[in-house]
Short mmCIF file of C-alpha atoms and ligand atoms in Angstrom, two decimals:
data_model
loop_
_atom_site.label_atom_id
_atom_site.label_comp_id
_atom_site.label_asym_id
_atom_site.label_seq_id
_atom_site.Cartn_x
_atom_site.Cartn_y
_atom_site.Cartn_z
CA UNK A 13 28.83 -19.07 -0.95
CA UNK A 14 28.89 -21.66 -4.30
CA UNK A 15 28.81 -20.01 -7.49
CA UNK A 16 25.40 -19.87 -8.02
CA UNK A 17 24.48 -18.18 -4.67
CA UNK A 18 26.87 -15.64 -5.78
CA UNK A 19 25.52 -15.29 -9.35
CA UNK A 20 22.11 -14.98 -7.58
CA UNK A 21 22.92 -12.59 -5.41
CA UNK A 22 24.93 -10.46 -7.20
CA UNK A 23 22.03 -10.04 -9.80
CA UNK A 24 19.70 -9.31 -6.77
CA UNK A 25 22.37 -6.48 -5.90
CA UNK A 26 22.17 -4.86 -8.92
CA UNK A 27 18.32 -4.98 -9.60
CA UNK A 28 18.10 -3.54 -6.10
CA UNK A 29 20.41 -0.53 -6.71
CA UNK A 30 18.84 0.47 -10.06
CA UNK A 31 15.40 0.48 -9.60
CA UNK A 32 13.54 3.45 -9.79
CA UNK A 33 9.81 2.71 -10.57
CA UNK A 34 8.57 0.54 -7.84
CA UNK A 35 7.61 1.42 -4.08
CA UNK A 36 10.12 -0.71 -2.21
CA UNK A 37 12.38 1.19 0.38
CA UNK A 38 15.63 -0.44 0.65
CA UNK A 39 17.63 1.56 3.65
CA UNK A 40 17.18 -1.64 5.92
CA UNK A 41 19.63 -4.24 7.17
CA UNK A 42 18.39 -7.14 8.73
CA UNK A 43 21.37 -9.05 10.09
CA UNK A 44 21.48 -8.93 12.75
CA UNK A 45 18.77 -11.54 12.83
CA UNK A 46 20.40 -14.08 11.19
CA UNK A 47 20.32 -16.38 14.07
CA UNK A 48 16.85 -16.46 13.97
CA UNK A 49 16.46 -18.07 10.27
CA UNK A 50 18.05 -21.46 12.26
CA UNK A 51 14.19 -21.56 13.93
CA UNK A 52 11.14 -22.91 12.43
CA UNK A 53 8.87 -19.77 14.02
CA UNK A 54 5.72 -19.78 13.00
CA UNK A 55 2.69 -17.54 14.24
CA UNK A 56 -0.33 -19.87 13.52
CA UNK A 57 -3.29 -18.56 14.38
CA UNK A 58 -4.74 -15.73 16.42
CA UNK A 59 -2.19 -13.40 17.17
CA UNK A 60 -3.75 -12.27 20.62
CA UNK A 61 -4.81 -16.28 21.31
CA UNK A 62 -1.44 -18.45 22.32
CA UNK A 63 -1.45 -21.88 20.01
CA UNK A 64 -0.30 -25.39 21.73
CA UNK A 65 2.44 -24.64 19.29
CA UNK A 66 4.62 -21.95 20.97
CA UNK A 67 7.72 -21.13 18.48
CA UNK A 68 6.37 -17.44 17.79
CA UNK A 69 6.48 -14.27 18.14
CA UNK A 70 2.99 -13.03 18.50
CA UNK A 71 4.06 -11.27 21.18
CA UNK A 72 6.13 -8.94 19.06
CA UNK A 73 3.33 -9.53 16.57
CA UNK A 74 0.93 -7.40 18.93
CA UNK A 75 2.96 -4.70 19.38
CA UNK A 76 3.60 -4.03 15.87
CA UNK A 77 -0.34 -4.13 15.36
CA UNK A 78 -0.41 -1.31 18.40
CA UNK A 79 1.80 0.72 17.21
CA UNK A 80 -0.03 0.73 13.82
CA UNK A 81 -3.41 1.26 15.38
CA UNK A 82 -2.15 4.64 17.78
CA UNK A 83 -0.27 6.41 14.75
CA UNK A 84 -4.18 5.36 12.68
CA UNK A 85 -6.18 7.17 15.79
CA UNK A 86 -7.63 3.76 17.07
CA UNK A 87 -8.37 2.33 20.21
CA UNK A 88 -6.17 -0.75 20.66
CA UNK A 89 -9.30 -2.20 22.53
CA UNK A 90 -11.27 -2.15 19.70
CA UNK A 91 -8.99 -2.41 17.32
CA UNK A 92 -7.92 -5.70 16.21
CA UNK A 93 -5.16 -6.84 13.43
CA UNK A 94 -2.48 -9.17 12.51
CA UNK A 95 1.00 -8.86 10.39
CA UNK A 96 -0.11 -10.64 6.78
CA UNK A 97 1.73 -11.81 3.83
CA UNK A 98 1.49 -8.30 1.93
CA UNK A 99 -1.22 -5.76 1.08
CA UNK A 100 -3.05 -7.94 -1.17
CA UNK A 101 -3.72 -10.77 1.82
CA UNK A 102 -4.65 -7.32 3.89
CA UNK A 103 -7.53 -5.99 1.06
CA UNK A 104 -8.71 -9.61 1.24
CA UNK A 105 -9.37 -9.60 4.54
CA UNK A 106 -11.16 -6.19 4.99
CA UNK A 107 -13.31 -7.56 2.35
CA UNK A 108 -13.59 -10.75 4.00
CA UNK A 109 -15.19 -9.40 6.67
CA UNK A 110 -17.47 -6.96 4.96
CA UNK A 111 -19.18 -9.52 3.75
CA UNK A 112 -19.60 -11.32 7.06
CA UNK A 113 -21.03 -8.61 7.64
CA UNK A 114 -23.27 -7.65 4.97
CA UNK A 115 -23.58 -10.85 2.91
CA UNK A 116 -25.69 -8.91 0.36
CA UNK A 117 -23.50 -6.13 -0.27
CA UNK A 118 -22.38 -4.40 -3.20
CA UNK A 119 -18.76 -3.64 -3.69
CA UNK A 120 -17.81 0.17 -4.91
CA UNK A 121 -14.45 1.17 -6.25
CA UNK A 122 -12.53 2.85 -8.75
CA UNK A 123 -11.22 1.74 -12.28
CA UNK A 124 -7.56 3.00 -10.90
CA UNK A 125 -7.73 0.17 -7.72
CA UNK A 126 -4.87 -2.41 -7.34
CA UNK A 127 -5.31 -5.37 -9.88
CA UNK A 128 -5.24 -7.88 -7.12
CA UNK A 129 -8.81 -6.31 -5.91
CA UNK A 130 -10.68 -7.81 -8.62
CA UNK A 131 -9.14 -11.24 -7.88
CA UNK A 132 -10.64 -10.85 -4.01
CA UNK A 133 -13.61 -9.86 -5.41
CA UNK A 134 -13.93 -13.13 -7.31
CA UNK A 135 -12.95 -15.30 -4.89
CA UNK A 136 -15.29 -13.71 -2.45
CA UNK A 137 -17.85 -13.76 -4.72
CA UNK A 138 -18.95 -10.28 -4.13
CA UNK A 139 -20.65 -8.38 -6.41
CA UNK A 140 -19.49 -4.85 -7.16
CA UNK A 141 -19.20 -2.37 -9.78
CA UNK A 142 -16.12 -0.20 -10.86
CA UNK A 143 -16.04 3.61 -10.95
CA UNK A 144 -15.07 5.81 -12.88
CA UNK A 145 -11.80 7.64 -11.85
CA UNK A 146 -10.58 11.19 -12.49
CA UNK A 147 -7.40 12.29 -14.65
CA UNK A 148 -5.55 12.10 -11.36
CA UNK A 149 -6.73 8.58 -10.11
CA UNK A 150 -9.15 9.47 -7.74
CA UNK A 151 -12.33 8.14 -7.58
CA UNK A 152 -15.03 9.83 -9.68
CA UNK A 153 -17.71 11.33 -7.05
CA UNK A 154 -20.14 12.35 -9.19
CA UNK A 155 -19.98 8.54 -11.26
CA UNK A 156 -19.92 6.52 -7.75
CA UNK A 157 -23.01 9.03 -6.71
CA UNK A 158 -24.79 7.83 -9.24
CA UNK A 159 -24.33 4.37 -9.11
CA UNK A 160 -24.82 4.50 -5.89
CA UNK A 161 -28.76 5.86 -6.40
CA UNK A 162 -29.65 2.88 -8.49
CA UNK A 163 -28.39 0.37 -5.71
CA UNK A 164 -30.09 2.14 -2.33
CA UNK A 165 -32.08 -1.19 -1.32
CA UNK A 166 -28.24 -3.02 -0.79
CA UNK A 167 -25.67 -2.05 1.93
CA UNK A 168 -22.54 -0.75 0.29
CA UNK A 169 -19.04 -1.60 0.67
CA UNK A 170 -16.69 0.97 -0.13
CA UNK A 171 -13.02 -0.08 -0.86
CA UNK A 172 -11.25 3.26 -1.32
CA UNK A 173 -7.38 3.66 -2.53
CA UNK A 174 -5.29 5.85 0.03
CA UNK A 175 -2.39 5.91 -2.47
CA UNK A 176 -3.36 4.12 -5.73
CA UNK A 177 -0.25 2.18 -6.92
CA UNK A 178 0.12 4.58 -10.43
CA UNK A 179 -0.46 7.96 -9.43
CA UNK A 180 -1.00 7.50 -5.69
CA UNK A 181 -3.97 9.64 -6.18
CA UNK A 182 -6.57 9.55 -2.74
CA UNK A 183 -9.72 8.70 -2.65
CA UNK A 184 -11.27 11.61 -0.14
CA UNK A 185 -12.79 9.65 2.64
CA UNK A 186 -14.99 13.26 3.65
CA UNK A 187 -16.66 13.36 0.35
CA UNK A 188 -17.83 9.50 0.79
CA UNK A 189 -18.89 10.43 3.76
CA UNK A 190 -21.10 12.95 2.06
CA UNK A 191 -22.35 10.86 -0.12
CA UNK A 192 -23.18 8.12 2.84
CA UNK A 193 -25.35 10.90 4.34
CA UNK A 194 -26.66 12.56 0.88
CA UNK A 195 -28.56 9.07 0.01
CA UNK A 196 -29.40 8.22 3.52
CA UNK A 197 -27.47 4.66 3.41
CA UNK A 198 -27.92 2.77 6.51
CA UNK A 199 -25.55 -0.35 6.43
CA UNK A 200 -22.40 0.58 4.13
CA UNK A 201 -18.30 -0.46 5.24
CA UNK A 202 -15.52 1.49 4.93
CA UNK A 203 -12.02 -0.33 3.76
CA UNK A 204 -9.08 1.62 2.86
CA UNK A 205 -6.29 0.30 0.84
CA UNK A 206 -3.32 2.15 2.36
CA UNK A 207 -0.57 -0.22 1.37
CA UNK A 208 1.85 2.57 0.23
CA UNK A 209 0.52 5.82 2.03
CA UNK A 210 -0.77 3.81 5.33
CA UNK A 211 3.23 3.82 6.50
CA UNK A 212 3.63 7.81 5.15
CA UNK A 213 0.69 9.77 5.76
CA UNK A 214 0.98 9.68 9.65
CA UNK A 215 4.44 11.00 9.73
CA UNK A 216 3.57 13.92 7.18
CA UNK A 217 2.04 16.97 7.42
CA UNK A 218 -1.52 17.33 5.97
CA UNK A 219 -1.43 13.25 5.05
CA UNK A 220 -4.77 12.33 3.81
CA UNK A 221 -7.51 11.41 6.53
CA UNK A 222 -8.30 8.25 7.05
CA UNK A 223 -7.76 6.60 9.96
CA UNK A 224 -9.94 5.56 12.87
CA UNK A 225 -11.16 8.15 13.88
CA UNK A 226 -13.05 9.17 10.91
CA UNK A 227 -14.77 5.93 11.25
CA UNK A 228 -13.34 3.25 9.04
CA UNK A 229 -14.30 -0.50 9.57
CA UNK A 230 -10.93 -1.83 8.45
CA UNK A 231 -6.98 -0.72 6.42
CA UNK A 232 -4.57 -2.65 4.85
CA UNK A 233 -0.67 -1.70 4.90
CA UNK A 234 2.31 -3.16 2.94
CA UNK A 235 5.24 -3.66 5.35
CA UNK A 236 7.99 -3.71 2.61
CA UNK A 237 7.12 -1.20 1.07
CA UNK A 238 7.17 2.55 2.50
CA UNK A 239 8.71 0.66 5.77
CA UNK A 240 10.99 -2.11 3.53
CA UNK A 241 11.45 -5.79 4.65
CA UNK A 242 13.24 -8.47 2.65
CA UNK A 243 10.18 -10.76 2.56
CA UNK A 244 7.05 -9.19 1.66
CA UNK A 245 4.52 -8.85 4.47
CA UNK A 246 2.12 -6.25 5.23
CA UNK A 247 -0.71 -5.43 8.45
CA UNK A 248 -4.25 -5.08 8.38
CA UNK A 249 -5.83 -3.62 11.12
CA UNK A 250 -10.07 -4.14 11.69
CA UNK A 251 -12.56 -3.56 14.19
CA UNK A 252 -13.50 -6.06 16.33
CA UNK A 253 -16.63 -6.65 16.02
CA UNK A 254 -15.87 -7.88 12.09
CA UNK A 255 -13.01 -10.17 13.57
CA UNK A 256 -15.17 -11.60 16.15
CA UNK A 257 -18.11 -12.22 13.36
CA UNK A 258 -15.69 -14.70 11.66
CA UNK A 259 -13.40 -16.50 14.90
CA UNK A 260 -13.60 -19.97 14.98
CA UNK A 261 -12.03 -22.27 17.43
CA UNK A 262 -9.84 -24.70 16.15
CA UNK A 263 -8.83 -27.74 18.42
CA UNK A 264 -5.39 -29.20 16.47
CA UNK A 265 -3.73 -25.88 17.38
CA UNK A 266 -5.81 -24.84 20.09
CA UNK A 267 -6.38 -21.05 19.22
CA UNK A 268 -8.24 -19.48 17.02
CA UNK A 269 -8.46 -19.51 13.34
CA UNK A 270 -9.20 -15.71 12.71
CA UNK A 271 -6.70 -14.97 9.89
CA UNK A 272 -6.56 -16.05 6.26
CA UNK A 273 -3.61 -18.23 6.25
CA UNK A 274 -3.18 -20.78 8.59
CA UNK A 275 0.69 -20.95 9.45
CA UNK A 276 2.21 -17.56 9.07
CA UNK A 277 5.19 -15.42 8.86
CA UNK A 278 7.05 -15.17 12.84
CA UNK A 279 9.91 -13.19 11.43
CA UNK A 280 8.79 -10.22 9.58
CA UNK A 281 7.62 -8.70 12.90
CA UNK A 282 10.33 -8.52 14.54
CA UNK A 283 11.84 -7.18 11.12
CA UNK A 284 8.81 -3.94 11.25
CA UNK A 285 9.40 -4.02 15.31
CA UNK A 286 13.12 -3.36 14.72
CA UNK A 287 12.75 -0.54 12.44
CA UNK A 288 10.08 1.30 14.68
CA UNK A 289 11.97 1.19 17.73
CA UNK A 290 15.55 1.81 15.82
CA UNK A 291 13.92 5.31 13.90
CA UNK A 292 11.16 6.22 16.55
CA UNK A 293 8.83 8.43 15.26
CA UNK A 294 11.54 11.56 14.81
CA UNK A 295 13.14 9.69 12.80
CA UNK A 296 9.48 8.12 10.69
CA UNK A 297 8.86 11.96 9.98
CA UNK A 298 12.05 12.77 8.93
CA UNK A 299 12.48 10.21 6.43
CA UNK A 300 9.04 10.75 5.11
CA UNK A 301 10.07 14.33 4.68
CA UNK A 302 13.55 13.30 2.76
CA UNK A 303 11.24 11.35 -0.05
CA UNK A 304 8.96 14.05 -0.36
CA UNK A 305 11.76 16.28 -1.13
CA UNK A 306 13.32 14.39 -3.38
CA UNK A 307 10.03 13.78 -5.09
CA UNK A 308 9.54 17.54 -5.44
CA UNK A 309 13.13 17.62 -6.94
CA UNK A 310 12.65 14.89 -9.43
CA UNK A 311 9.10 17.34 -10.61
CA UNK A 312 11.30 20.06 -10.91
CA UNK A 313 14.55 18.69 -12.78
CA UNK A 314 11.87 16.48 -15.15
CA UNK A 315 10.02 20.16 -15.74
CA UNK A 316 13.06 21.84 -16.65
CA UNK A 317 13.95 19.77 -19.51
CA UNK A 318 10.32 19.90 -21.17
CA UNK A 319 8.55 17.20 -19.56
CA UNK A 320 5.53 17.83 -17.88
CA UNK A 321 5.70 15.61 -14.18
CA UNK A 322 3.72 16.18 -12.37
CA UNK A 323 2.48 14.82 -8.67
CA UNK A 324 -0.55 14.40 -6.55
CA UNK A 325 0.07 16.63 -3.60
CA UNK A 326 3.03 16.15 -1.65
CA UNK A 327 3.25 12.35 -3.30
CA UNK A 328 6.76 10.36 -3.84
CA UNK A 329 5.33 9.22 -6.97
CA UNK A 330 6.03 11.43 -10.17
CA UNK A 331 4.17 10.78 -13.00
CA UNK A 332 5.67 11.40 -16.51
CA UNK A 333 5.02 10.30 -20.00
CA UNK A 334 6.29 6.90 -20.58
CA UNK A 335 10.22 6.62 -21.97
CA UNK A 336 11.85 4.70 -24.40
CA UNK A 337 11.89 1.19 -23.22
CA UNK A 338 15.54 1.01 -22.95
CA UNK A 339 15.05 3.98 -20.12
CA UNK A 340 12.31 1.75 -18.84
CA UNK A 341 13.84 -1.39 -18.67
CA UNK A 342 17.67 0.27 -17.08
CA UNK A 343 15.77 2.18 -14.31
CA UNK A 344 12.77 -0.76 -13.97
CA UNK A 345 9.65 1.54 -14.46
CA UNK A 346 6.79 0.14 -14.34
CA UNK A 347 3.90 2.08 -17.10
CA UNK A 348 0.96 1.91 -17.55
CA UNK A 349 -0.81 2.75 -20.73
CA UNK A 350 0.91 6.08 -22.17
CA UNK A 351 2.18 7.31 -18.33
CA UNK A 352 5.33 6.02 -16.18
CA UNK A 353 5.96 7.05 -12.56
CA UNK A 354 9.36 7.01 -10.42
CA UNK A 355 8.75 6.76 -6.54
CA UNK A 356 11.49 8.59 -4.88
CA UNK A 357 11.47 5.85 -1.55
CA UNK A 358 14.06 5.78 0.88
CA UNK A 359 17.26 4.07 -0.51
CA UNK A 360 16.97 5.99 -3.71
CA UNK A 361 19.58 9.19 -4.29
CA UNK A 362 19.58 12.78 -5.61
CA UNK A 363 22.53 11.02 -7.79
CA UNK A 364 19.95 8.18 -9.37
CA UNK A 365 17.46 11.17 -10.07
CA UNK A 366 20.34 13.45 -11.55
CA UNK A 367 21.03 9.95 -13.72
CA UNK A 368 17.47 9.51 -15.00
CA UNK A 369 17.57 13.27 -15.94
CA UNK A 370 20.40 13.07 -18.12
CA UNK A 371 19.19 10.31 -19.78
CA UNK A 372 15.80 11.43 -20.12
CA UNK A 373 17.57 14.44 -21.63
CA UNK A 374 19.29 11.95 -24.69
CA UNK A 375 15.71 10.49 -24.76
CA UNK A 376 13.73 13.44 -25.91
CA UNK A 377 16.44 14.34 -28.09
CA UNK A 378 16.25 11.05 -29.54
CA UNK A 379 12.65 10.35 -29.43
CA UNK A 380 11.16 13.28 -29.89
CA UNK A 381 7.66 11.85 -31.22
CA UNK A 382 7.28 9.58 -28.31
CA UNK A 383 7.00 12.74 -26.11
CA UNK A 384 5.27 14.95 -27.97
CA UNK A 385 2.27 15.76 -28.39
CA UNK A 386 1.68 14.65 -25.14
CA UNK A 387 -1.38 12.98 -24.45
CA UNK A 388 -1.24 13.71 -20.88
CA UNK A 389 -2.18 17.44 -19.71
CA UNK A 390 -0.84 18.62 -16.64
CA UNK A 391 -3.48 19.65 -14.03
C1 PLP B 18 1.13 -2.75 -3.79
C2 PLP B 18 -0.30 -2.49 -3.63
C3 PLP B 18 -1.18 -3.49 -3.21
C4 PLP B 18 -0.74 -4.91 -3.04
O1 PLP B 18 0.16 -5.02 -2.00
P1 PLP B 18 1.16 -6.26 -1.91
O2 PLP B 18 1.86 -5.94 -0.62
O3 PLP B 18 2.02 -6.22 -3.10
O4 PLP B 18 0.33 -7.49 -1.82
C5 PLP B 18 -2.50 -3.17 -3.02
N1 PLP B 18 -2.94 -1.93 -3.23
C6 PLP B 18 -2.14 -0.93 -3.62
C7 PLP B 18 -2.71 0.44 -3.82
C8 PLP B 18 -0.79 -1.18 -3.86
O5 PLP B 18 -0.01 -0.20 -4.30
#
């Protein structure tokens, strides 16, 4: 390597290891597929519908999208969905079609939703209205209830947050549900925006519901996130019904143009198909069940010095009172307003938790008046 590619990567390196507030897994190694980065592959198109074009590996593609849709309780046969550029190309798309769908629409969701959302919404034109959300980060039932009443005549779109990216707090898909039924609405969609939780809550016990079988039109996943990939990339998963609504035959390529891009990504599913087949689902559960210990041991050790963490059920996110920003800026945690969170993702170690402790410790000691009072009450 020249001397920049070094200096590069080096710097990469060290970002990577010290990073404690963002949900990127990092125990992958990809390799083995360095051969592969010598081919231009390129997955244009339909990934069910072969293109004239033929350097891809849809093939793969599909299986990653099955795999997806059995751990989510769907029926691959009418279930459709395609590996995407990231989560955010994934919420776009479940709204896409929810408007194909019901062009008059109103979109609901909550004041604690992924900033990218509001983008889709504007380039979708869509109207919708933001809720309320609890302390926690869940939806407010009681504020989308009553929005809801004022807006019967429309069908409603609900975009709900399975793991919003602060506090991943869950919005309950059973009380929306209950809602649906309470004001009698005919024509409403369900998306869910698992992009962190969608790769976690099927390998954990008592995960949130969500999946198919409770009746959702559509979900959007992050692949490097809970899963990890070097390039970002993500799935989204839809009935297909909406994905037929919106297929259109193009000739120049000869399949069909069903997703949002137009050439796309051949390489980062063999990346998730390579990790799914190396783990299994043994080996899914258990490291689901490593991060959510770690999480409860980064509640506890933050506790025991005086800070009040605290989590949202079994969550790898921890939410604390935001640090000093020399804390914040050596561990790279990302705050909002007065709180900061650390998500304890595979790649990350007892001895980087012990590390934030200690210095956490200094902090308080330090900065007392940043910490206390507290404007945050633990629940
Ligand atoms: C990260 C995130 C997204 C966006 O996903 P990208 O893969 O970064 O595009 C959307 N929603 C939630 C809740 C997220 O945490």
């Amino acid at each position: 390597m020249s001397d920049w590619k070094q200096e590069v990567f080096e710097k990469m390196t060290k970002a990577s290891n010290a990073f404690l507030g963002y949900p990127l897994a990092k125990d992958f190694s990809y390799e083995k597929f360095a051969p592969f980065l010598n081919i231009c592959i390129n997955n244009v198109g339909d990934p069910e519908c072969p293109s004239t074009l033929t350097i891809d590996s849809k093939e793969i593609e599909r299986k990653c999208v099955d795999f997806f849709t059995e751990i989510l309780n769907g029926d691959p046969k009418k279930i459709w969905g395609y590996i995407t550029s990231g989560g955010t190309e994934g919420n776009l798309y479940g709204l896409y079609v929810a408007r194909e769908a019901f062009p008059n629409a109103i979109v609901y969701y909550s004041e604690s939703t992924h900033y990218s959302v509001k983008k889709n919404l504007h380039l979708l034109k869509q109207p919708n209205i933001v809720i309320r959300s609890q302390e926690n980060g869940e939806i407010d039932y009681e504020d989308l209830e009553a929005s809801l009443s004022f807006r019967r005549d429309r069908p409603a779109i609900f975009f709900l947050n399975i793991g919003t990216t602060m506090t991943e707090a869950v919005d309950k898909l059973d009380k929306i549900k209950a809602l649906i039924r309470k004001l009698a609405i005919k024509d409403f969609y369900i998306h869910c925006d698992a992009a962190f939780l969608g790769a976690i809550a099927p390998f954990v016990d008592n995960g949130p519901k969500f999946d198919f079988s409770h009746g959702v039109d559509s979900i959007s996943i992050s692949g490097h996130k809970f899963l990890g990939s070097p390039i970002p990339c993500g799935v989204v998963l839809v009935k297909r019904s909406h994905r037929d609504r919106v297929a259109h035959s193009v000739s120049y390529v000869d399949t069909l143009d069903t997703t949002i891009s137009g050439s796309r990504n051949g390489l980062c599913p063999l990346f998730i198909w390579d990790f799914i087949q190396e783990k299994g689902i043994k080996g899914l559960k258990e490291r689901a069940k490593y991060s959510q210990e770690l999480a409860r041991y980064t509640e506890q050790e933050m506790k025991k010095i005086g800070i009040p963490a605290w989590r949202n059920n079994e969550a790898l996110t921890v939410v604390f009172p935001k640090p000093s920003k020399s804390i914040r800026t050596k561990f790279q945690l990302a705050c909002d307003e007065s709180i900061a969170h650390v998500i304890c993702v595979p790649g990350i170690t007892k001895e980087q938790i012990d590390e934030l402790i200690l210095d956490l410790k200094d902090d308080i000691n330090n900065h007392e008046d940043e910490y206390f009072p507290n404007p945050y009450v633990i629940t």
